[in-house]
Amino acid sequence: MKKEWDTLSVLSHARHDWLNKLQLIKGNLALDKVDRVKEIIDEIIIEARKETKLTNLNLPQFASSLLTCNWENHSFQIEYEVTESPNVHLLDDQLLASWTEGLFAALDDSIEKFQENYLSVTIEPGEDGIRFFFDFSGIITDNTSLMSFLERAAAPSMTVQVAAATEDELSIEVFTMPIQGE
Amino acid sequence: MKKEWDTLSVLSHARHDWLNKLQLIKGNLALDKVDRVKEIIDEIIIEARKETKLTNLNLPQFASSLLTCNWENHSFQIEYEVTESPNVHLLDDQLLASWTEGLFAALDDSIEKFQENYLSVTIEPGEDGIRFFFDFSGIITDNTSLMSFLERAAAPSMTVQVAAATEDELSIEVFTMPIQGE
């Protein structure tokens, strides 16, 4: 199941990530590339705003799963995008988080390690609920456990639809309805 | 008792702190103060190394208490220093952390809010154990609960000595012995 992150580990990983960004700034500054440094800073701020948007979705477990995913020993890297939306829905966070962790595990079992494997997650809050697009690109060696996970894991309040599945691509659309009518 | 920090809150606070540092870099860069930016980056790296040293003391609960202290609504700000040492001791982390949290609470009860109140913690690993110096400077309005905490809170494996106590200063030396002989 999901690894529980303690405060010190979260801080250590976050510190490591931020120091990498700082090194990039420092390196470009040493080369007098001040304009590039300004660009990097703007990119970091955009990235941070994205994290804030994810955090504000009111899905703490799901958001934690995405934000800590790259710190775990997965065979893929994750990136995500949250589209602008005035809608906030109360979804089943626990269900969504455990499904997502299940997808991570199924991917680990199905893809070739040490390759350029990426999972891109797009989160689109809409009027009736939130749509989640999980797009994997990389090398799928055996999609048996992946397909079995996808068939097994659906819940009544959650629809899972496979939009594309080839050996180097997998697109899944997940839709979850709000817990309470709004 | 101690607030438990969840992953998202830790990340949000850490992000906020790092973005403040980044704004400082961005601001100085906008003023073409490249040398100042380089200094700021070096200071941030030193600060991060200090955090790493604190993390590596093998006192996760105590370290978490110090690292999250400034995110809680205390009436003082904390700063800390860990001296270089080849010695690592296995101390009673739980005892030390709960004593430290007790000190934070007793300070909150004893000092004037919205003043320049600082608690400086120096951690000196030595051959026989670790010495902790807690030096408060600020405005102490009523030291009754502070003194009662200091008298009450000692444990057999931990000695607490008040080195100085005036209305604007309090120095406490804490020594804890290793749990196991090394």
Short mmCIF file of N, CA and C in Angstrom, two decimals, chain A residues 5 7-8 10-12 14-15 18-19 22-23 25-26 29 34 37-38 41-42 44-45 48 51-52 55 60 63-64 67-68 71, chain B residues 5 7-8 10-12 14-15 18-19 22-23 25-26 29 34 37-38 41-42 44-45 48 51-52 55 60 63-64 67-68 71:
data_model
loop_
_atom_site.label_atom_id
_atom_site.label_comp_id
_atom_site.label_asym_id
_atom_site.label_seq_id
_atom_site.Cartn_x
_atom_site.Cartn_y
_atom_site.Cartn_z
N TRP A 5 4.56 9.22 4.37
CA TRP A 5 5.71 10.11 4.40
C TRP A 5 5.76 10.84 5.74
N THR A 7 7.44 13.88 8.21
CA THR A 7 7.82 15.28 8.00
C THR A 7 9.26 15.43 7.51
N LEU A 8 10.19 14.75 8.18
CA LEU A 8 11.59 14.91 7.81
C LEU A 8 11.89 14.44 6.39
N VAL A 10 9.74 14.28 3.86
CA VAL A 10 9.13 15.23 2.91
C VAL A 10 10.04 16.45 2.78
N LEU A 11 10.48 16.96 3.93
CA LEU A 11 11.35 18.14 3.91
C LEU A 11 12.66 17.85 3.18
N SER A 12 13.23 16.68 3.41
CA SER A 12 14.51 16.34 2.76
C SER A 12 14.35 16.28 1.24
N ALA A 14 11.93 17.64 -0.59
CA ALA A 14 11.60 18.98 -1.11
C ALA A 14 12.87 19.83 -1.16
N ARG A 15 13.68 19.75 -0.10
CA ARG A 15 14.92 20.53 -0.06
C ARG A 15 15.83 20.15 -1.23
N TRP A 18 14.48 21.64 -4.44
CA TRP A 18 14.69 23.09 -4.51
C TRP A 18 16.15 23.43 -4.70
N LEU A 19 17.03 22.65 -4.05
CA LEU A 19 18.47 22.92 -4.21
C LEU A 19 18.92 22.66 -5.65
N LEU A 22 18.07 25.67 -7.47
CA LEU A 22 19.00 26.74 -7.09
C LEU A 22 20.35 26.55 -7.79
N GLN A 23 20.78 25.31 -7.92
CA GLN A 23 22.04 25.03 -8.61
C GLN A 23 21.97 25.47 -10.07
N ILE A 25 20.15 27.91 -11.18
CA ILE A 25 20.26 29.37 -11.14
C ILE A 25 21.72 29.77 -10.94
N LYS A 26 22.36 29.13 -9.98
CA LYS A 26 23.76 29.43 -9.64
C LYS A 26 24.68 29.20 -10.84
N LEU A 29 24.15 31.82 -13.46
CA LEU A 29 24.65 33.10 -12.96
C LEU A 29 26.18 33.15 -13.12
N VAL A 34 22.16 36.05 -17.15
CA VAL A 34 21.15 36.62 -16.25
C VAL A 34 19.74 36.46 -16.83
N VAL A 37 18.56 33.05 -16.17
CA VAL A 37 18.20 32.92 -14.75
C VAL A 37 16.79 33.44 -14.51
N LYS A 38 16.48 34.59 -15.11
CA LYS A 38 15.13 35.15 -14.94
C LYS A 38 14.07 34.21 -15.49
N ILE A 41 13.64 31.31 -13.06
CA ILE A 41 12.86 31.71 -11.89
C ILE A 41 11.37 31.75 -12.24
N ASP A 42 11.05 32.30 -13.41
CA ASP A 42 9.64 32.34 -13.82
C ASP A 42 9.06 30.93 -13.97
N ILE A 44 10.07 28.27 -12.36
CA ILE A 44 9.91 27.70 -11.01
C ILE A 44 8.63 28.22 -10.36
N ILE A 45 8.36 29.51 -10.57
CA ILE A 45 7.15 30.10 -9.98
C ILE A 45 5.89 29.49 -10.60
N ALA A 48 5.45 26.12 -9.10
CA ALA A 48 4.95 26.22 -7.72
C ALA A 48 3.45 26.53 -7.71
N GLU A 51 1.57 23.41 -8.27
CA GLU A 51 1.49 22.64 -7.01
C GLU A 51 0.41 23.19 -6.10
N THR A 52 0.33 24.53 -6.04
CA THR A 52 -0.70 25.14 -5.20
C THR A 52 -2.10 24.78 -5.71
N THR A 55 -2.87 21.32 -4.76
CA THR A 55 -3.13 21.27 -3.32
C THR A 55 -4.53 21.78 -2.99
N PRO A 60 -6.53 15.83 -0.63
CA PRO A 60 -5.20 15.76 -0.02
C PRO A 60 -4.44 14.46 -0.30
N ALA A 63 -3.53 14.35 -4.09
CA ALA A 63 -2.48 15.34 -4.37
C ALA A 63 -1.14 14.88 -3.81
N SER A 64 -1.15 14.32 -2.60
CA SER A 64 0.08 13.81 -2.00
C SER A 64 0.69 12.71 -2.86
N LEU A 67 2.37 14.37 -5.76
CA LEU A 67 3.52 15.22 -5.39
C LEU A 67 4.71 14.42 -4.86
N THR A 68 4.46 13.22 -4.35
CA THR A 68 5.56 12.42 -3.81
C THR A 68 5.98 11.30 -4.77
N TRP A 71 9.52 10.81 -5.92
CA TRP A 71 10.48 10.51 -4.85
C TRP A 71 10.50 9.02 -4.54
N TRP B 5 1.90 16.88 11.24
CA TRP B 5 1.95 17.53 9.95
C TRP B 5 1.69 16.52 8.85
N THR B 7 1.59 15.51 4.71
CA THR B 7 2.48 15.76 3.58
C THR B 7 2.17 17.07 2.87
N LEU B 8 0.89 17.30 2.58
CA LEU B 8 0.52 18.51 1.82
C LEU B 8 0.85 19.78 2.58
N VAL B 10 3.18 20.19 4.94
CA VAL B 10 4.64 20.35 4.97
C VAL B 10 5.11 20.92 3.64
N LEU B 11 4.61 20.33 2.54
CA LEU B 11 5.01 20.81 1.22
C LEU B 11 4.59 22.26 0.99
N SER B 12 3.39 22.62 1.43
CA SER B 12 2.91 23.99 1.24
C SER B 12 3.78 24.99 1.99
N ALA B 14 6.89 24.51 3.09
CA ALA B 14 8.24 24.52 2.53
C ALA B 14 8.26 25.32 1.23
N ARG B 15 7.23 25.11 0.40
CA ARG B 15 7.14 25.83 -0.87
C ARG B 15 7.09 27.34 -0.62
N TRP B 18 10.53 28.60 0.39
CA TRP B 18 11.46 28.62 -0.76
C TRP B 18 11.09 29.72 -1.75
N LEU B 19 9.79 29.93 -1.94
CA LEU B 19 9.37 30.99 -2.86
C LEU B 19 9.78 32.37 -2.33
N LEU B 22 13.25 32.78 -3.28
CA LEU B 22 13.32 33.01 -4.72
C LEU B 22 12.93 34.45 -5.06
N GLN B 23 11.95 34.99 -4.34
CA GLN B 23 11.54 36.38 -4.56
C GLN B 23 12.67 37.35 -4.24
N ILE B 25 15.83 36.63 -4.54
CA ILE B 25 16.75 36.51 -5.68
C ILE B 25 16.21 37.32 -6.86
N LYS B 26 14.94 37.13 -7.14
CA LYS B 26 14.29 37.80 -8.27
C LYS B 26 14.36 39.33 -8.11
N LEU B 29 17.84 40.57 -8.63
CA LEU B 29 18.20 40.42 -10.04
C LEU B 29 17.60 41.56 -10.86
N VAL B 34 23.72 41.44 -9.10
CA VAL B 34 24.09 40.03 -9.31
C VAL B 34 24.97 39.50 -8.18
N VAL B 37 22.87 38.60 -5.32
CA VAL B 37 22.15 37.35 -5.60
C VAL B 37 23.05 36.15 -5.30
N LYS B 38 24.32 36.25 -5.72
CA LYS B 38 25.25 35.14 -5.45
C LYS B 38 25.42 34.91 -3.95
N ILE B 41 22.30 33.19 -2.62
CA ILE B 41 22.31 31.76 -2.96
C ILE B 41 23.25 30.99 -2.02
N ASP B 42 24.41 31.56 -1.75
CA ASP B 42 25.34 30.89 -0.84
C ASP B 42 24.74 30.76 0.56
N ILE B 44 21.56 30.56 1.27
CA ILE B 44 20.50 29.55 1.22
C ILE B 44 21.12 28.14 1.28
N ILE B 45 22.23 27.97 0.57
CA ILE B 45 22.88 26.66 0.57
C ILE B 45 23.41 26.31 1.97
N ALA B 48 20.50 25.29 4.04
CA ALA B 48 20.04 23.94 3.67
C ALA B 48 20.97 22.88 4.27
N GLU B 51 20.04 22.34 7.80
CA GLU B 51 18.86 21.48 7.89
C GLU B 51 19.25 20.02 7.72
N THR B 52 20.16 19.76 6.78
CA THR B 52 20.60 18.39 6.55
C THR B 52 21.31 17.85 7.78
N THR B 55 18.80 17.02 10.33
CA THR B 55 18.09 15.81 9.91
C THR B 55 18.92 14.55 10.19
N PRO B 60 14.52 12.16 14.66
CA PRO B 60 13.50 12.65 13.72
C PRO B 60 12.41 13.52 14.35
N ALA B 63 14.01 16.89 15.49
CA ALA B 63 14.34 17.69 14.30
C ALA B 63 13.07 18.25 13.65
N SER B 64 12.02 17.43 13.57
CA SER B 64 10.75 17.90 13.01
C SER B 64 10.19 19.06 13.83
N LEU B 67 12.13 22.12 12.88
CA LEU B 67 11.95 22.54 11.48
C LEU B 67 10.54 23.05 11.18
N THR B 68 9.57 22.64 11.97
CA THR B 68 8.20 23.10 11.71
C THR B 68 7.78 24.21 12.69
N TRP B 71 6.41 27.49 11.55
CA TRP B 71 5.14 27.41 10.80
C TRP B 71 3.94 27.38 11.74
#
